[in-house]
Amino acid sequence: MNPISGRVWLFGDDLNTDVIHPPAFYSLDPDKVRRGLFHGYDPELQPNLEPGDVVVAGRNFGCGSSRETSIRALKLNHIGAVIAVDFARIFFRNATNNGLPCLTFDDPADLERLTTGQRVSVDPDRARLRTGDGTTIALTPPGEFVRQIWAAGGLLELLPKS
Amino acid sequence: MSGRTLSDKVIDAHTVDEHDTNLFRRVTVDAVLGHDATTALLIDDFERRGVSIWDRSRVLLANDHFSPPATAERADISNRFLAFAREQDIPNLMLDRGICHQLLVEHRLCQAGGLIVGADSHTVMAGGIGACATGMGATDILFTLATGTTWLRRPETIAVRLHGELPAQSAGRDVVLALLAVLGESGAQYRSLEFHDESTTRLGQDDRFAIANMAVEIGAKFGVFVPDEVTEDYYLQRDGEFLGTPVRPDADAVYERVIDLDLSGLDARVAKPWSPANVVPLRELEPVRITSAFLGSCASGRLSDIAAVAEELADRKVHPEVRFVVIPASVAVFQQALRAGYVETLTEAGAIVNHSSCGACGGIDKGVLGAQDVCVSSSNRNFRGRMGHWQSRTYLASPRTVARAAIRGVLAPDLYGTREDS
Ligand code: SF4
């Protein structure tokens, strides 16, 4: 998976899917889904996103609903990766299945070293994050199975070809 | 070999192969559940890839989020979903019959010892009758529809042993809120919660569903009750026989943690905005004036929930400044409530009874909250903005507490009397 570079958007713990993507923006229309990202949390946030930006958060990121519109919204806004202390399981599966890298900090205390607006680069395969001033933060390497899904370009690419 | 937990056994029995790394296994599933809002998201990929469903008879689809649809856009999504289900000739397409999780546990596809996946996080609820059931996203579900399998990691298990005697006015909702207070929103993340009901009165089946349903609010992959005579009664009533293989844990099963919860004296609990784990005993709450009350969602809205509310509302009136919306979890439940006379009691008191569906639970349908609204709800999530406006506030409570607050117009610490006279 290609390295990602962009700015950090920092969030706290237990950020649930209704906050990531409010139900009012549930739709099959990609433009509506895209505009809904973090809309209740801060309506100014989504218009200011740039491709490659990185969402950074505390514990239990993505708890709540299984609706993949939250993943679609992140992808439609070209969020490059989500780095968190840990993830809710359905969110982690959904993101991984759709090729959006989710990685955890090797040392959760490193969360404190990141701030919103900071430029970072993330190398998912090597599980590390670098900040603009050259600091390297270790992430937990994804397992073989996750790498396999990333390499295939998503879970559905692993479906037996009929 | 050390003893296995309930979910260990169910997963072992369904394992096709073990991936050598990360403890991932490929497992077969017994049933797949889907609803309009999530299944609609997989149809494009399904068609583009020319997928065919591995076993149509094991798929249960229900339109519950948009039932009936409130906007033209949702009507289009609903139509798309229904056209898909009909083209695929899904025998268990439940058209406007209620919330998918309730329909699953009313159906023979859901059996003790089964492994079930569903395109909705509250699929865990089937654990209330001994199934290992878990929610996934649309992509995972598409993979399962095509192959009849999914990938799982064997979860560690937290055993929850329920003891004592639950006070008559308390319910499963109070039990699971008390557990949320102990474990928090991620206390069972990736874990299986295995419930052992050793209480003297035994929790009723509806209370078990409420608890299993909200296991996902604690982050759990499974929330499963060890089958006992309450479970067997349920299956006997539903199927006329016990068809499943009731899997129980070994006596020496290895648990990551054992939590003992004494139900004696467990009084009403409330989760304050905006987290289901933001739990306090009702008696310690500052009084909150409410504008809205909701009995419904897959977490409740079953017959005993409606019965408790009818008992409270009999010969009383809903407070004139409160809108009380009641949604039976399925049409079958609705019909039972009609026959029992509960619907008449509720509507006499001023409550509104809506069609069996998700309603305002996910901020989708009739009854959504405005900026000024403060709601007391028997649903499972009070996340910010979930039931409507970002400024609205939702308190989670048991059906009985919802009803008492609806009458008083205030979610008050003395709804069950003051501490001295309770
Ligand atoms: S009732 Fe609420 S929690 Fe249950 S499936 Fe519907 S929206 Fe989800």
XYZ file of C-alpha atoms in Angstrom, chain B residues 105-369:
265
model
C -35.450 -14.455 16.600
C -39.032 -15.168 15.568
C -37.731 -17.322 12.702
C -36.528 -20.925 12.613
C -33.274 -19.837 10.977
C -32.163 -18.636 14.382
C -31.165 -21.605 16.517
C -29.135 -22.136 19.680
C -25.560 -23.044 18.807
C -25.857 -21.377 15.420
C -23.381 -18.925 13.941
C -25.145 -15.989 12.351
C -23.906 -12.814 10.697
C -25.958 -9.772 9.860
C -25.494 -6.441 8.176
C -26.317 -4.543 11.335
C -24.482 -4.172 14.615
C -27.407 -5.360 16.731
C -27.338 -8.818 15.164
C -25.784 -9.812 18.522
C -29.319 -9.862 19.898
C -29.860 -13.436 18.717
C -27.451 -14.349 21.523
C -30.471 -13.948 23.783
C -31.482 -17.462 22.683
C -28.033 -19.026 22.563
C -26.865 -18.194 19.026
C -23.457 -16.682 18.328
C -24.555 -13.806 16.154
C -22.602 -10.756 15.141
C -22.913 -7.634 13.043
C -20.768 -6.751 10.065
C -20.739 -4.226 7.274
C -22.129 -4.556 3.769
C -18.838 -5.724 2.234
C -18.424 -8.560 4.714
C -22.034 -9.571 4.196
C -21.602 -9.628 0.431
C -18.627 -11.933 0.898
C -20.756 -14.218 3.068
C -23.687 -14.184 0.654
C -21.326 -15.368 -2.054
C -19.468 -18.014 -0.072
C -21.509 -18.974 2.991
C -18.401 -18.232 5.021
C -16.674 -15.409 6.803
C -13.411 -14.726 8.593
C -13.352 -14.574 12.342
C -10.864 -14.313 15.092
C -11.669 -16.424 18.114
C -12.690 -13.894 20.768
C -11.705 -14.036 24.402
C -14.731 -14.517 26.618
C -15.931 -12.495 29.581
C -18.389 -14.468 31.683
C -21.143 -12.459 33.337
C -22.875 -14.308 36.143
C -26.186 -12.883 37.203
C -27.205 -13.640 40.772
C -29.863 -12.642 43.241
C -33.375 -11.492 42.623
C -34.185 -8.696 40.199
C -36.759 -6.334 41.772
C -40.137 -6.598 40.049
C -39.976 -3.021 38.779
C -36.556 -3.434 37.191
C -35.895 -4.928 33.784
C -33.188 -6.317 31.534
C -32.489 -2.761 30.473
C -31.493 -1.841 34.008
C -29.231 -4.895 34.145
C -27.398 -4.085 30.938
C -27.067 -0.411 31.865
C -25.532 -1.502 35.176
C -23.101 -3.661 33.193
C -22.283 -0.749 30.881
C -21.431 1.284 33.967
C -18.905 -1.389 34.929
C -17.379 -2.080 31.518
C -17.774 1.167 29.563
C -18.243 1.501 25.819
C -15.266 -0.653 24.924
C -14.981 -2.948 27.931
C -15.909 -6.009 25.862
C -14.317 -4.863 22.609
C -13.620 -7.904 20.375
C -14.818 -10.131 23.246
C -17.665 -12.541 23.648
C -19.911 -11.754 26.597
C -21.276 -15.026 27.963
C -24.261 -14.565 30.271
C -25.032 -17.114 32.955
C -28.441 -16.473 34.448
C -28.175 -17.852 37.972
C -30.691 -15.388 39.364
C -33.416 -16.780 41.598
C -36.269 -15.374 39.516
C -34.663 -16.028 36.109
C -34.768 -13.239 33.604
C -37.590 -13.450 31.118
C -36.761 -13.955 27.465
C -37.539 -10.347 26.533
C -35.137 -9.096 29.193
C -32.458 -11.393 27.806
C -32.949 -9.994 24.327
C -32.561 -6.474 25.691
C -29.294 -7.429 27.365
C -27.886 -9.358 24.389
C -28.886 -6.501 22.084
C -26.884 -3.951 24.013
C -23.819 -6.188 24.318
C -22.615 -4.358 21.217
C -22.778 -1.080 23.132
C -20.017 -2.595 25.285
C -18.102 -3.445 22.104
C -18.832 -7.185 22.181
C -18.686 -9.455 19.168
C -21.158 -11.873 20.756
C -23.506 -11.428 23.688
C -24.818 -14.896 24.325
C -26.932 -16.442 27.060
C -26.096 -19.966 28.098
C -29.238 -21.883 27.111
C -31.432 -23.030 29.984
C -35.089 -23.885 30.508
C -36.156 -20.315 29.677
C -34.451 -20.716 26.305
C -35.977 -24.129 25.763
C -39.446 -22.803 26.534
C -38.965 -20.090 23.957
C -38.006 -22.566 21.235
C -40.810 -24.919 22.170
C -43.330 -22.134 21.889
C -41.842 -20.888 18.632
C -41.126 -24.126 16.795
C -43.120 -26.693 18.738
C -39.859 -28.573 19.258
C -36.242 -27.946 20.117
C -34.321 -28.093 16.859
C -30.991 -26.515 17.778
C -27.949 -27.942 19.456
C -27.818 -26.065 22.737
C -24.137 -25.421 23.182
C -22.989 -24.784 26.735
C -19.508 -23.891 28.008
C -17.288 -26.481 29.688
C -17.226 -26.362 33.477
C -13.500 -25.522 33.281
C -13.849 -23.028 30.423
C -11.116 -20.406 30.343
C -12.432 -16.871 30.777
C -10.520 -13.671 30.441
C -12.606 -12.286 33.247
C -15.623 -13.235 35.321
C -18.041 -10.535 36.401
C -20.538 -11.274 39.145
C -23.572 -9.045 39.022
C -25.972 -9.158 41.938
C -29.445 -8.251 40.714
C -30.907 -7.938 44.220
C -31.826 -4.334 44.857
C -30.801 -3.304 41.325
C -33.050 -0.305 40.798
C -33.685 1.859 37.735
C -30.670 2.964 35.746
C -30.388 5.772 33.223
C -27.752 6.542 30.590
C -27.323 10.290 30.183
C -26.418 11.948 26.874
C -24.371 11.130 24.845
C -23.151 7.677 25.678
C -24.919 4.436 26.627
C -22.145 3.994 29.208
C -22.825 7.343 30.886
C -24.937 5.506 33.441
C -26.243 6.644 36.821
C -28.883 5.216 39.142
C -32.100 7.121 38.414
C -32.350 8.116 42.086
C -29.126 10.135 41.726
C -30.207 12.013 38.618
C -30.999 15.727 38.643
C -34.619 16.049 37.444
C -34.827 16.581 33.668
C -37.916 17.979 31.944
C -38.676 15.859 28.870
C -40.528 16.604 25.643
C -40.448 13.159 24.132
C -40.661 9.543 25.193
C -39.925 6.523 23.039
C -40.678 2.872 23.594
C -39.332 0.853 20.721
C -36.264 -0.291 18.768
C -34.770 -3.753 18.658
C -33.583 -3.234 22.246
C -37.144 -3.284 23.503
C -40.622 -2.928 22.059
C -41.422 -6.564 22.847
C -44.577 -7.771 24.524
C -43.382 -7.620 28.132
C -42.000 -4.111 27.521
C -45.345 -2.975 26.172
C -47.133 -4.748 29.032
C -45.030 -2.872 31.598
C -45.838 0.419 29.921
C -49.545 -0.421 29.680
C -49.525 -1.210 33.383
C -48.068 2.221 34.103
C -50.390 4.081 31.738
C -53.634 2.372 32.750
C -56.113 5.065 33.809
C -53.424 7.716 33.579
C -52.485 10.284 30.967
C -49.256 11.068 29.206
C -48.111 14.540 30.300
C -49.590 17.181 27.969
C -46.155 18.473 26.972
C -44.759 15.043 26.109
C -45.061 13.127 22.849
C -44.910 9.418 23.625
C -44.181 7.215 20.598
C -44.542 3.454 20.946
C -43.328 1.043 18.263
C -43.829 -2.704 18.714
C -40.709 -4.539 17.523
C -42.611 -6.657 15.021
C -46.089 -7.023 13.595
C -46.450 -10.277 15.556
C -45.720 -8.390 18.773
C -48.131 -5.644 17.688
C -50.891 -8.188 17.182
C -50.250 -9.747 20.582
C -50.378 -6.294 22.136
C -53.663 -5.637 20.361
C -55.167 -8.870 21.597
C -54.030 -8.156 25.142
C -55.694 -4.740 25.035
C -52.427 -2.874 25.595
C -52.759 -0.771 22.473
C -56.075 0.553 23.670
C -54.634 1.403 27.075
C -51.681 3.190 25.509
C -53.708 5.215 23.047
C -56.308 6.089 25.713
C -53.476 7.523 27.757
C -52.355 9.649 24.826
C -49.458 7.618 23.425
C -48.972 7.173 19.667
C -48.527 3.634 18.359
C -46.570 3.498 15.099
C -45.988 0.731 12.605
C -43.370 -1.881 13.571
C -40.078 -0.513 12.249
C -36.955 1.288 13.471
C -38.768 4.607 13.692
C -36.822 7.411 15.271
C -34.225 5.105 16.834
C -31.673 5.838 14.127
C -32.929 9.353 13.444
C -34.623 8.157 10.320
C -38.330 8.037 10.629
C -41.369 9.521 12.274
C -40.640 10.846 15.745
C -37.151 12.279 15.143
C -36.038 14.920 17.610
